[in-house]
């Protein structure tokens, strides 16, 4: 009964510890996997942002070329007396110049965003490496904490009145069994079959009988002498 109680108590204690601490190694691995996912997302974002930056730069150059072409066309049209065509070409030139300015801003902004993302990625990767280095230490500390918790809980149970009473009851029961066993052993001595002793100790028995006969003879002779 006491052993079952102890076993049940230890099982309950173990589950209690596990509920409180869960599985630190699994938790840390899961956390590291989440950080790895964020790192991969950040890398993908940087690649996409770089591609967008290149596209903005390409569109910037294209807008500059178109603006320069329209300016040249406007000048040619004006020299040819085609003022309306010149006006139209200048309008398109202004449009492409505005687009070039817009793409220039996009390109600069994209470069700044890539730089910022790279800095954040660097911090995240450093933090990730720090966590990997610390994981084993945390797992070891958690294992020690669980072991101490379990041992202290066991010591507390063993030292409790309930456990002491249970062990005292078992001790009393064992003592009672020992007393009964000894009493049965002593009771068996009187009923033991010793018929073999008549043969094994025949000579010695005869010597003892001779002693008794001699003593009896001396006693009888003494009585006869006193009567005379």
Short mmCIF file of C-alpha atoms in Angstrom, two decimals:
data_model
loop_
_atom_site.label_atom_id
_atom_site.label_comp_id
_atom_site.label_asym_id
_atom_site.label_seq_id
_atom_site.Cartn_x
_atom_site.Cartn_y
_atom_site.Cartn_z
CA UNK A 1 0.00 0.00 0.00
CA UNK A 2 2.80 2.41 0.94
CA UNK A 3 4.76 1.63 -2.21
CA UNK A 4 1.67 2.15 -4.35
CA UNK A 5 1.02 5.48 -2.67
CA UNK A 6 4.62 6.52 -3.23
CA UNK A 7 4.46 5.44 -6.88
CA UNK A 8 1.20 7.31 -7.41
CA UNK A 9 2.60 10.35 -5.66
CA UNK A 10 5.75 10.38 -7.78
CA UNK A 11 3.72 9.97 -10.97
CA UNK A 12 1.49 12.88 -9.97
CA UNK A 13 4.54 14.96 -9.11
CA UNK A 14 6.17 14.19 -12.45
CA UNK A 15 3.07 15.24 -14.39
CA UNK A 16 2.80 18.37 -12.28
CA UNK A 17 6.38 19.31 -13.11
CA UNK A 18 5.81 18.56 -16.78
CA UNK A 19 2.69 20.71 -16.77
CA UNK A 20 4.63 23.59 -15.25
CA UNK A 21 7.79 23.29 -17.31
CA UNK A 22 6.30 21.42 -20.28
CA UNK A 23 9.12 20.21 -22.51
CA UNK A 24 11.76 22.95 -22.55
CA UNK A 25 13.85 21.37 -25.30
CA UNK A 26 10.85 20.96 -27.59
CA UNK A 27 9.68 24.48 -26.76
CA UNK A 28 13.10 25.95 -27.55
CA UNK A 29 13.38 24.00 -30.80
CA UNK A 30 9.93 25.19 -31.82
CA UNK A 31 10.88 28.77 -30.99
CA UNK A 32 14.09 28.46 -33.01
CA UNK A 33 12.11 27.07 -35.94
CA UNK A 34 9.82 30.10 -35.75
CA UNK A 35 12.85 32.39 -35.76
CA UNK A 36 14.26 30.47 -38.74
CA UNK A 37 10.99 31.04 -40.60
CA UNK A 38 11.17 34.76 -39.87
CA UNK A 39 14.75 34.84 -41.13
CA UNK A 40 13.71 33.13 -44.35
CA UNK A 41 10.80 35.54 -44.75
CA UNK A 42 13.14 38.48 -44.23
CA UNK A 43 15.55 37.12 -46.85
CA UNK A 44 12.70 36.62 -49.32
CA UNK A 45 11.48 40.15 -48.67
CA UNK A 46 14.96 41.55 -49.27
CA UNK A 47 15.26 39.65 -52.55
CA UNK A 48 11.85 40.90 -53.70
CA UNK A 49 12.68 44.45 -52.64
CA UNK A 50 15.96 44.30 -54.55
CA UNK A 51 14.12 43.09 -57.63
CA UNK A 52 11.64 45.96 -57.28
CA UNK A 53 14.53 48.38 -56.85
CA UNK A 54 16.11 47.10 -60.06
CA UNK A 55 12.78 47.45 -61.84
CA UNK A 56 12.41 51.03 -60.59
CA UNK A 57 15.95 51.76 -61.77
CA UNK A 58 15.16 50.29 -65.19
CA UNK A 59 11.97 52.35 -65.47
CA UNK A 60 13.92 55.43 -64.35
CA UNK A 61 16.41 55.00 -67.16
CA UNK A 62 13.61 54.32 -69.62
CA UNK A 63 11.76 57.49 -68.55
CA UNK A 64 14.96 59.54 -68.87
CA UNK A 65 15.54 58.21 -72.39
CA UNK A 66 11.95 58.93 -73.43
CA UNK A 67 12.12 62.42 -71.95
CA UNK A 68 15.35 63.13 -73.83
CA UNK A 69 13.86 61.74 -77.05
CA UNK A 70 10.71 63.87 -76.74
CA UNK A 71 12.83 66.95 -76.07
CA UNK A 72 14.82 66.32 -79.23
CA UNK A 73 11.62 65.71 -81.22
CA UNK A 74 10.11 68.93 -79.87
CA UNK A 75 13.16 70.91 -80.98
CA UNK A 76 13.10 69.35 -84.45
CA UNK A 77 9.36 70.02 -84.80
CA UNK A 78 9.80 73.62 -83.68
CA UNK A 79 12.62 74.19 -86.18
CA UNK A 80 10.40 72.70 -88.87
CA UNK A 81 7.64 75.13 -88.02
CA UNK A 82 5.45 72.43 -86.50
CA UNK A 83 4.68 74.24 -83.29
CA UNK A 84 1.77 71.99 -82.32
CA UNK A 85 3.90 68.89 -82.71
CA UNK A 86 6.63 70.64 -80.74
CA UNK A 87 4.15 71.52 -77.99
CA UNK A 88 2.91 67.91 -77.84
CA UNK A 89 6.47 66.55 -77.69
CA UNK A 90 7.36 68.98 -74.90
CA UNK A 91 4.25 67.88 -72.95
CA UNK A 92 5.27 64.25 -73.26
CA UNK A 93 8.81 65.20 -72.24
CA UNK A 94 7.46 66.78 -69.05
CA UNK A 95 5.40 63.66 -68.39
CA UNK A 96 8.45 61.41 -68.68
CA UNK A 97 10.54 63.77 -66.60
CA UNK A 98 7.88 63.56 -63.86
CA UNK A 99 7.86 59.78 -64.15
CA UNK A 100 11.65 59.76 -63.98
CA UNK A 101 11.53 61.81 -60.80
CA UNK A 102 8.92 59.43 -59.39
CA UNK A 103 10.99 56.36 -60.25
CA UNK A 104 14.05 58.04 -58.78
CA UNK A 105 12.22 58.43 -55.48
CA UNK A 106 11.05 54.81 -55.63
CA UNK A 107 14.59 53.64 -56.32
CA UNK A 108 16.06 55.59 -53.41
CA UNK A 109 13.28 54.46 -51.09
CA UNK A 110 13.74 50.85 -52.17
CA UNK A 111 17.47 51.03 -51.49
CA UNK A 112 16.81 52.48 -48.04
CA UNK A 113 14.29 49.73 -47.29
CA UNK A 114 16.73 47.04 -48.39
CA UNK A 115 19.40 48.55 -46.17
CA UNK A 116 17.01 48.65 -43.21
CA UNK A 117 15.88 45.08 -43.84
CA UNK A 118 19.49 43.91 -44.02
CA UNK A 119 20.23 45.53 -40.67
CA UNK A 120 17.18 43.90 -39.09
CA UNK A 121 18.10 40.57 -40.64
CA UNK A 122 21.61 40.85 -39.21
CA UNK A 123 20.20 41.47 -35.72
CA UNK A 124 17.76 38.59 -36.10
CA UNK A 125 20.48 36.19 -37.24
CA UNK A 126 22.70 37.23 -34.33
CA UNK A 127 19.84 36.73 -31.89
CA UNK A 128 19.13 33.36 -33.46
CA UNK A 129 22.75 32.27 -33.00
CA UNK A 130 22.69 33.47 -29.37
CA UNK A 131 19.55 31.42 -28.75
CA UNK A 132 21.10 28.33 -30.33
CA UNK A 133 24.14 28.71 -28.08
CA UNK A 134 21.93 29.16 -25.03
CA UNK A 135 19.50 26.34 -25.82
CA UNK A 136 21.64 23.54 -24.38
CA UNK A 137 22.26 25.50 -21.21
CA UNK A 138 18.54 26.13 -20.74
CA UNK A 139 17.69 22.48 -21.39
CA UNK A 140 20.27 21.35 -18.82
CA UNK A 141 18.99 23.85 -16.25
CA UNK A 142 15.42 22.71 -16.82
CA UNK A 143 16.44 19.08 -16.32
CA UNK A 144 18.17 19.94 -13.04
CA UNK A 145 15.16 21.96 -11.91
CA UNK A 146 12.79 19.06 -12.62
CA UNK A 147 15.09 16.61 -10.84
CA UNK A 148 15.35 18.84 -7.76
CA UNK A 149 11.61 19.40 -7.76
CA UNK A 150 10.91 15.68 -7.95
CA UNK A 151 13.49 14.74 -5.29
CA UNK A 152 12.32 17.43 -2.88
CA UNK A 153 8.72 16.36 -3.39
CA UNK A 154 9.69 12.74 -2.71
CA UNK A 155 11.62 13.70 0.43
CA UNK A 156 8.66 15.73 1.60
CA UNK A 157 6.34 12.77 1.11
CA UNK A 158 8.69 10.29 2.81
CA UNK A 159 9.08 12.63 5.79
CA UNK A 160 5.34 13.16 6.10
CA UNK A 161 3.26 11.67 8.95
CA UNK A 162 1.32 9.57 6.47
CA UNK A 163 4.44 7.84 5.14
CA UNK A 164 5.92 7.36 8.62
CA UNK A 165 2.70 5.83 9.93
CA UNK A 166 2.52 3.52 6.93
CA UNK A 167 6.08 2.30 7.39
CA UNK A 168 5.50 1.90 11.16
CA UNK A 169 2.44 -0.22 10.42
CA UNK A 170 4.47 -2.40 8.05
CA UNK A 171 7.25 -2.72 10.63
CA UNK A 172 4.76 -3.80 13.30
CA UNK A 173 3.28 -6.33 10.91
CA UNK A 174 6.72 -7.79 10.17
CA UNK A 175 7.53 -7.96 13.89
CA UNK A 176 4.27 -9.81 14.48
CA UNK A 177 5.13 -12.29 11.71
CA UNK A 178 8.59 -12.86 13.22
CA UNK A 179 7.08 -13.56 16.65
CA UNK A 180 4.63 -16.06 15.18
CA UNK A 181 7.38 -17.76 13.19
CA UNK A 182 9.57 -18.13 16.29
CA UNK A 183 6.69 -19.45 18.38
CA UNK A 184 5.93 -22.11 15.77
CA UNK A 185 9.57 -23.12 15.68
CA UNK A 186 9.76 -23.49 19.47
CA UNK A 187 6.50 -25.41 19.61
CA UNK A 188 7.84 -27.91 17.10
CA UNK A 189 10.81 -28.96 19.29
CA UNK A 190 8.69 -31.15 21.65
CA UNK A 191 7.02 -33.10 18.88
CA UNK A 192 10.14 -33.81 16.88
CA UNK A 193 10.82 -37.46 15.93
CA UNK A 194 14.07 -38.43 17.70
CA UNK A 195 13.82 -42.21 17.37
CA UNK A 196 17.09 -42.22 15.45
CA UNK A 197 18.86 -41.04 18.63
CA UNK A 198 18.39 -44.49 20.29
CA UNK A 199 20.73 -46.04 17.78
CA UNK A 200 23.12 -43.14 17.25
CA UNK A 201 23.77 -42.59 20.98
CA UNK A 202 23.28 -46.21 22.23
CA UNK A 203 26.72 -46.54 23.87
CA UNK A 204 26.55 -43.19 25.57
CA UNK A 205 23.05 -43.93 26.78
CA UNK A 206 24.25 -47.19 28.33
CA UNK A 207 27.01 -45.32 30.14
CA UNK A 208 24.47 -42.90 31.57
CA UNK A 209 22.30 -45.80 32.68
CA UNK A 210 25.31 -47.51 34.36
CA UNK A 211 25.93 -44.32 36.31
CA UNK A 212 22.35 -44.32 37.49
CA UNK A 213 22.54 -48.04 38.38
CA UNK A 214 25.71 -47.45 40.40
CA UNK A 215 24.15 -44.57 42.23
CA UNK A 216 21.02 -46.60 42.93
CA UNK A 217 23.10 -49.55 44.21
CA UNK A 218 25.01 -47.35 46.62
CA UNK A 219 21.77 -45.87 47.86
CA UNK A 220 20.20 -49.30 48.42
CA UNK A 221 23.28 -50.57 50.30
CA UNK A 222 23.21 -47.54 52.52
CA UNK A 223 19.61 -48.13 53.42
CA UNK A 224 20.28 -51.80 54.32
CA UNK A 225 23.21 -50.87 56.54
CA UNK A 226 21.16 -48.36 58.47
CA UNK A 227 18.38 -50.88 59.06
CA UNK A 228 20.83 -53.43 60.51
#
